[in-house]
Coordinates of C-alpha atoms in Angstrom, one line a residue:
M1 CA 83.3 27.3 42.7
T2 CA 84.0 24.1 41.0
M3 CA 83.6 20.9 42.9
N4 CA 82.9 17.0 42.6
I5 CA 80.9 14.9 44.9
D6 CA 82.4 12.3 46.9
I7 CA 79.7 9.6 46.5
K8 CA 81.0 7.4 49.3
R9 CA 80.8 10.1 52.0
N10 CA 78.1 12.1 50.2
E11 CA 80.2 15.2 50.6
P12 CA 81.5 17.9 48.2
V13 CA 85.0 18.0 47.1
V14 CA 85.9 21.7 46.4
L15 CA 88.4 22.2 43.3
D16 CA 88.4 25.7 42.7
R17 CA 86.9 28.6 44.6
K18 CA 86.7 32.5 43.6
I19 CA 85.3 35.2 45.5
L20 CA 83.7 38.1 43.4
K21 CA 84.2 41.6 44.7
G22 CA 81.3 43.9 45.5
I23 CA 78.9 41.1 45.8
S24 CA 77.4 39.9 49.3
R25 CA 77.8 36.4 50.0
S26 CA 74.2 36.3 51.4
S27 CA 72.7 38.1 48.4
F28 CA 72.2 35.4 45.9
T29 CA 73.5 32.1 44.3
I30 CA 74.2 31.6 40.7
V31 CA 74.2 28.0 39.2
E32 CA 75.6 27.9 35.5
S33 CA 75.1 24.9 33.3
Y34 CA 76.0 24.1 29.7
F35 CA 74.0 21.8 27.4
E36 CA 74.2 21.0 23.7
G37 CA 71.0 20.0 22.0
N38 CA 68.1 20.7 19.5
Y39 CA 66.4 23.8 21.2
P40 CA 63.6 24.2 18.8
R41 CA 62.7 20.7 19.0
A42 CA 62.9 20.5 22.8
K43 CA 61.5 24.0 23.5
K44 CA 58.0 23.0 24.5
K45 CA 59.3 20.4 27.0
I46 CA 61.7 22.8 28.5
V47 CA 59.4 25.6 29.2
E48 CA 56.9 22.9 30.7
Y49 CA 59.6 21.7 32.8
L50 CA 60.3 25.1 34.2
H51 CA 56.7 25.7 34.7
Q52 CA 56.1 22.5 36.5
T53 CA 59.3 23.3 38.6
A54 CA 58.0 26.7 39.6
I55 CA 54.9 24.8 41.3
V56 CA 56.9 22.8 43.6
V57 CA 59.4 25.5 44.3
P58 CA 57.2 28.5 44.9
Y59 CA 59.8 30.1 47.3
A60 CA 62.3 30.5 44.2
D61 CA 62.5 33.1 41.5
I62 CA 63.1 31.5 38.0
S63 CA 64.0 33.4 34.9
F64 CA 65.0 31.6 31.6
L65 CA 66.4 33.4 28.6
D66 CA 66.3 30.9 25.8
P67 CA 68.5 30.6 22.6
E68 CA 65.8 32.6 20.6
G69 CA 65.7 35.6 22.9
N70 CA 62.5 34.9 24.7
L71 CA 62.5 35.6 28.4
Y72 CA 60.4 33.3 30.6
V73 CA 59.7 34.4 34.3
F74 CA 58.4 32.4 37.0
P75 CA 58.3 34.6 40.3
R76 CA 58.1 33.4 43.6
S77 CA 54.9 33.5 45.6
T78 CA 56.2 32.9 49.1
D79 CA 59.2 33.5 51.1
A80 CA 58.6 30.3 53.3
M81 CA 60.9 27.3 52.9
P82 CA 60.2 23.6 53.5
E83 CA 62.2 22.0 56.3
R84 CA 65.6 20.8 55.7
P85 CA 66.3 17.1 55.7
K86 CA 68.4 15.7 58.4
E87 CA 71.4 13.6 57.7
S88 CA 71.2 9.9 58.7
L89 CA 72.9 6.6 58.6
F90 CA 71.9 3.8 56.1
H91 CA 68.9 1.6 57.1
P92 CA 70.4 -2.0 57.2
K93 CA 67.4 -3.3 54.8
G94 CA 68.0 -0.4 52.3
V95 CA 71.7 -1.2 51.4
D96 CA 72.7 -3.6 48.4
L97 CA 75.6 -5.8 48.3
E98 CA 77.9 -3.2 46.5
L99 CA 77.2 -0.5 49.3
L100 CA 78.0 -3.0 52.1
Q101 CA 81.2 -3.8 50.6
R102 CA 82.1 -0.2 50.2
L103 CA 81.2 0.4 53.9
I104 CA 83.4 -2.6 54.9
E105 CA 86.3 -1.2 52.9
S106 CA 86.1 2.2 54.2
T107 CA 85.3 1.6 58.0
N108 CA 87.9 2.0 60.7
T109 CA 85.9 -0.1 63.2
R110 CA 87.5 -3.3 64.4
T111 CA 84.7 -5.6 65.2
L112 CA 81.6 -6.6 63.2
K113 CA 79.3 -5.6 66.2
S114 CA 80.7 -2.0 66.2
F115 CA 80.6 -1.8 62.4
L116 CA 76.8 -2.6 62.5
V117 CA 76.2 0.0 65.3
R118 CA 78.2 2.8 63.8
H119 CA 77.2 2.5 60.2
F120 CA 73.6 1.7 60.3
Q121 CA 70.6 3.6 61.8
R122 CA 68.5 2.2 64.7
V123 CA 71.0 -0.7 65.3
G124 CA 72.1 -1.2 68.9
E125 CA 74.3 -3.9 70.3
R126 CA 71.6 -6.5 70.9
T127 CA 70.3 -6.1 67.4
A128 CA 73.9 -6.4 66.0
K129 CA 74.3 -9.5 67.9
E130 CA 71.2 -11.0 66.6
V131 CA 72.1 -10.3 63.0
L132 CA 75.5 -11.6 63.3
K133 CA 74.3 -14.8 64.9
L134 CA 71.8 -15.2 61.9
A135 CA 74.9 -14.6 59.5
G136 CA 76.9 -17.1 61.4
L137 CA 79.6 -14.6 62.2
P138 CA 81.5 -13.9 65.4
P139 CA 80.7 -10.3 66.6
D140 CA 84.4 -9.6 67.5
K141 CA 85.7 -10.5 64.0
N142 CA 87.4 -7.6 62.2
P143 CA 85.4 -6.4 59.1
S144 CA 88.4 -6.1 57.0
K145 CA 89.1 -9.8 57.4
L146 CA 85.9 -10.8 55.9
T147 CA 85.9 -13.1 52.8
K148 CA 83.5 -12.7 49.9
E149 CA 81.4 -15.5 51.2
E150 CA 81.2 -14.0 54.8
I151 CA 80.0 -10.6 53.4
S152 CA 77.4 -12.5 51.3
S153 CA 76.2 -14.1 54.4
L154 CA 76.2 -10.7 56.5
F155 CA 74.3 -9.2 53.4
H156 CA 71.7 -12.1 53.4
A157 CA 71.2 -11.8 57.2
L158 CA 70.7 -8.0 56.9
K159 CA 68.0 -8.8 54.4
T160 CA 66.2 -11.6 56.3
Y161 CA 66.3 -10.2 59.8
T162 CA 62.7 -9.0 60.6
K163 CA 63.2 -7.1 63.9
F164 CA 64.9 -3.8 62.5
L165 CA 62.9 -0.6 63.4
P166 CA 61.6 1.6 60.5
P167 CA 63.9 3.8 58.8
D168 CA 63.9 7.3 60.0
P169 CA 61.8 9.8 58.1
S170 CA 63.6 13.0 59.1
V171 CA 65.9 12.4 56.0
L172 CA 63.2 13.5 53.7
S173 CA 62.3 17.0 52.9
P174 CA 58.6 17.3 51.6
L175 CA 57.1 20.5 50.2
G176 CA 54.2 20.6 52.6
A177 CA 50.5 21.3 51.7
D178 CA 50.7 25.1 52.1
L179 CA 53.6 25.5 50.0
F180 CA 52.1 22.9 47.3
E181 CA 48.9 24.9 47.1
S182 CA 50.7 28.3 46.9
G183 CA 52.7 27.0 43.9
I184 CA 49.6 25.8 42.2
R185 CA 47.7 28.9 42.8
K186 CA 50.6 30.9 41.3
E187 CA 50.9 29.0 38.2
L188 CA 47.5 27.8 37.4
Q189 CA 45.3 30.4 39.0
P190 CA 42.5 27.7 39.9
E191 CA 39.1 28.4 41.4
F192 CA 39.8 25.6 43.9
V193 CA 42.9 23.8 45.1
K194 CA 43.6 21.3 47.8
A195 CA 46.9 19.7 48.8
V196 CA 47.6 16.9 51.2
Q197 CA 50.7 15.7 52.7
R198 CA 50.4 12.0 53.8
P199 CA 52.1 10.6 56.9
P200 CA 55.6 9.0 56.3
S201 CA 55.5 5.2 55.2
V202 CA 58.1 2.7 54.1
Y203 CA 58.5 0.4 51.2
E204 CA 61.6 -2.0 51.1
A205 CA 63.3 -0.3 54.1
H206 CA 63.1 3.2 52.4
P207 CA 61.1 6.0 54.0
F208 CA 58.8 8.0 51.5
I209 CA 56.2 10.6 51.7
V210 CA 53.4 11.2 49.2
E211 CA 52.0 14.6 48.6
T212 CA 48.8 15.0 46.3
A213 CA 46.7 18.0 45.3
I214 CA 43.8 18.7 43.1
A215 CA 43.2 22.0 41.3
Y216 CA 39.9 22.8 39.6
G217 CA 38.4 25.6 37.6
G218 CA 39.7 29.3 37.2
Q219 CA 42.2 29.6 34.4
I220 CA 42.4 25.7 34.1
R221 CA 40.8 24.4 30.9
A222 CA 39.4 20.8 29.9
T223 CA 41.9 19.2 27.4
G224 CA 40.2 16.0 26.7
E225 CA 42.6 14.0 28.5
I226 CA 43.8 13.5 32.2
Q227 CA 46.0 16.2 33.2
L228 CA 48.5 14.9 35.7
Y229 CA 51.6 16.6 37.1
R230 CA 54.2 14.1 38.7
Y231 CA 57.2 14.8 40.6
A232 CA 59.9 12.8 42.4
N233 CA 61.7 14.6 45.1
R234 CA 60.6 17.9 43.3
I235 CA 61.8 16.8 40.1
P236 CA 58.9 17.1 37.2
L237 CA 58.4 13.9 35.4
L238 CA 57.2 14.7 31.9
Y239 CA 57.2 11.5 30.0
D240 CA 55.3 8.4 29.9
V241 CA 52.5 9.7 32.0
S242 CA 50.1 6.9 31.0
S243 CA 52.4 4.3 32.4
D244 CA 52.6 5.9 35.8
V245 CA 51.0 4.2 38.9
S246 CA 49.3 7.7 39.7
Y247 CA 47.7 7.7 36.3
H248 CA 46.2 4.1 36.7
I249 CA 44.9 5.2 40.0
I250 CA 43.1 8.3 38.6
K251 CA 41.6 6.0 36.0
R252 CA 40.1 3.5 38.4
I253 CA 38.6 6.0 40.9
D254 CA 34.8 6.6 40.3
W255 CA 35.0 10.4 40.0
S256 CA 31.1 10.7 39.8
N257 CA 31.3 10.0 43.7
Y258 CA 33.1 13.3 43.8
G259 CA 30.8 15.5 41.6
I260 CA 33.2 14.9 38.6
K261 CA 31.6 13.3 35.4
S262 CA 35.0 12.7 33.6
P263 CA 38.5 13.9 34.6
E264 CA 39.2 14.2 30.8
D265 CA 36.3 16.6 30.1
E266 CA 36.5 18.8 33.1
P267 CA 38.9 21.7 34.1
I268 CA 40.7 19.5 36.8
V269 CA 44.4 18.9 37.3
F270 CA 46.0 16.3 39.7
F271 CA 49.2 16.5 41.2
V272 CA 51.5 13.6 42.8
H273 CA 54.8 14.2 44.6
I274 CA 56.8 11.4 46.0
V275 CA 59.6 12.0 48.3
S276 CA 61.9 9.2 49.1
T277 CA 65.5 8.0 49.6
K278 CA 64.8 5.6 46.8
V279 CA 62.1 6.5 44.4
P280 CA 60.4 3.3 42.9
F281 CA 61.0 4.2 39.2
K282 CA 59.9 1.4 36.9
T283 CA 62.7 1.7 34.4
V284 CA 66.3 3.1 34.2
G285 CA 64.8 6.3 32.3
K286 CA 63.3 7.2 35.6
E287 CA 60.2 8.8 33.8
F288 CA 57.4 6.9 35.8
I289 CA 56.8 5.4 39.0
A290 CA 56.1 1.6 39.4
N291 CA 53.1 0.3 40.9
V292 CA 54.5 -0.6 44.5
P293 CA 51.5 -1.4 46.8
E294 CA 52.7 0.9 49.4
V295 CA 53.3 3.8 47.5
A296 CA 50.0 3.4 45.4
R297 CA 47.9 3.1 48.6
E298 CA 49.2 6.4 49.7
I299 CA 48.7 8.1 46.4
E300 CA 45.2 6.9 46.3
L301 CA 44.4 8.0 50.0
G302 CA 45.8 11.4 49.3
L303 CA 43.9 11.8 46.1
R304 CA 40.5 10.8 47.7
I305 CA 41.2 13.2 50.7
C306 CA 41.6 16.0 48.0
A307 CA 38.5 14.8 46.1
R308 CA 36.3 15.1 49.2
D309 CA 37.0 18.7 49.6
L310 CA 36.4 19.2 45.9
R311 CA 33.0 17.5 46.2
L312 CA 31.9 19.9 48.9
F313 CA 33.2 22.9 46.9
L314 CA 31.4 21.8 43.7
S315 CA 28.2 21.1 45.9
R316 CA 28.2 24.6 47.1
K317 CA 29.2 26.0 43.8
R318 CA 26.4 24.1 42.0
R319 CA 23.7 25.0 44.6
K320 CA 24.6 28.6 44.4
E321 CA 24.2 28.6 40.6
L322 CA 20.8 26.8 41.0
L323 CA 19.8 29.4 43.5
K324 CA 20.9 32.3 41.3
K325 CA 18.8 30.7 38.4
R326 CA 15.7 30.5 40.4
Y327 CA 16.1 34.2 41.6
E328 CA 16.5 35.3 38.1
L329 CA 13.3 33.3 37.1
F330 CA 11.4 34.7 40.0
K331 CA 12.6 38.2 39.3
M332 CA 11.3 38.0 35.7
Y333 CA 7.8 36.8 36.8
Y334 CA 7.8 39.4 39.6
Q335 CA 8.4 42.1 36.9
I336 CA 5.7 40.9 34.7
I337 CA 3.2 40.7 37.5
A338 CA 4.4 44.3 38.8
E339 CA 3.7 45.7 35.5
T340 CA 0.2 44.0 34.9
L341 CA -0.9 45.3 38.3
E342 CA 0.4 48.9 37.5
E343 CA -1.8 48.9 34.4
L344 CA -4.9 47.5 36.2
L345 CA -4.6 49.6 39.4
G346 CA -2.5 52.6 38.2
E347 CA 0.1 51.9 41.1
R348 CA 3.3 49.8 40.9
P349 CA 3.6 47.4 43.8
P350 CA 7.1 47.4 45.9
V351 CA 8.5 44.6 43.9
E352 CA 12.0 45.8 44.8
N353 CA 11.2 44.8 48.5
L354 CA 10.1 41.4 47.5
L355 CA 13.1 40.7 45.4
H356 CA 15.4 41.7 48.3
K357 CA 13.4 39.2 50.6
L358 CA 13.6 36.6 48.0
K359 CA 17.5 37.1 47.7
V360 CA 17.7 36.5 51.5
D361 CA 15.2 33.6 51.4
I362 CA 17.3 31.8 48.8
G363 CA 20.7 32.7 50.1
E364 CA 21.8 34.7 47.2
E365 CA 22.9 37.7 49.5
Y366 CA 24.9 35.4 51.7
G367 CA 26.2 32.9 48.9
G368 CA 29.5 34.8 48.7
D369 CA 32.7 33.3 47.2
N370 CA 33.7 29.9 48.7
R371 CA 37.0 29.7 47.1
G372 CA 39.1 31.2 50.0
K373 CA 37.4 29.0 52.4
E374 CA 37.8 25.8 50.4
E375 CA 41.5 26.5 49.4
S376 CA 42.5 27.0 53.0
S377 CA 40.6 24.1 54.3

């Protein structure tokens, strides 16, 4: 299939369609793309991009045969899928002047009041009248008759009106904590992982959802620097990590409160996923997220929630290690005492029974592996 995208209607325009014989329509989808570039130079980033993508799409099988003949396979870890986003109208505070002009040019409504009600979400007749009054425009005027000055007045009114309801977050499609954790476990095989999906929030009339996660231990190794995986609408952001708002938040958090001496020197990886109709990129390169207060707050809250679970996990793990050391120390002395008594009395005391009781007393027998409990919390 060959198609274009109608950006005004956000709809596909099919140019060519072919049906392949012998292949079920429900079996799979193939997307072919062609790129020209210096693969040896970009190889590391390409493989890393696929690796990070596999984390946020754990329901997809990804295979990559590179120009050098190397095959990279990222198998799926689940058949579950995130909820599909719902189609919605524009929020009046989220449009720019160019978009407003396009809507006016394409509308078939005959009054400004009906134009606002039909083309913008959560705008009723009462709200439309108040906006038009603020703009100094009659509700029954035909949108096609507006002058540039009147369009500018309408745009200004949309931006300054303060009684609009918040935008509808159902247009977003977050990954979800369970799928996020599934992807992280599959790719990084950590000892601990915790993911959190924050409630929907709004910045500049654009809904957004922040998802955060922390993975620790297992196959993860300390690298001497902060390990941060960033995503925008499930797209990995590989460059300019130190300029990202998430990086600065991690740097300013006192991790000693969560049992971490230094994120740079411990086997820990942070994950931040921002889902929004307008991701607040700092530059046109779209490589890092700007320090928007509303977004920064949600990122920090999400990371701190994950960190609290990590603190509990580390506390239990370190206590278990301490108890194990105590047990080994007592075991050594018990053996020495038993051997000495055997030499003196000719009979070895039942040291095994004492060691078993010691195991029970210090919790070694019931220490178990906290990983599953922590990961599923």
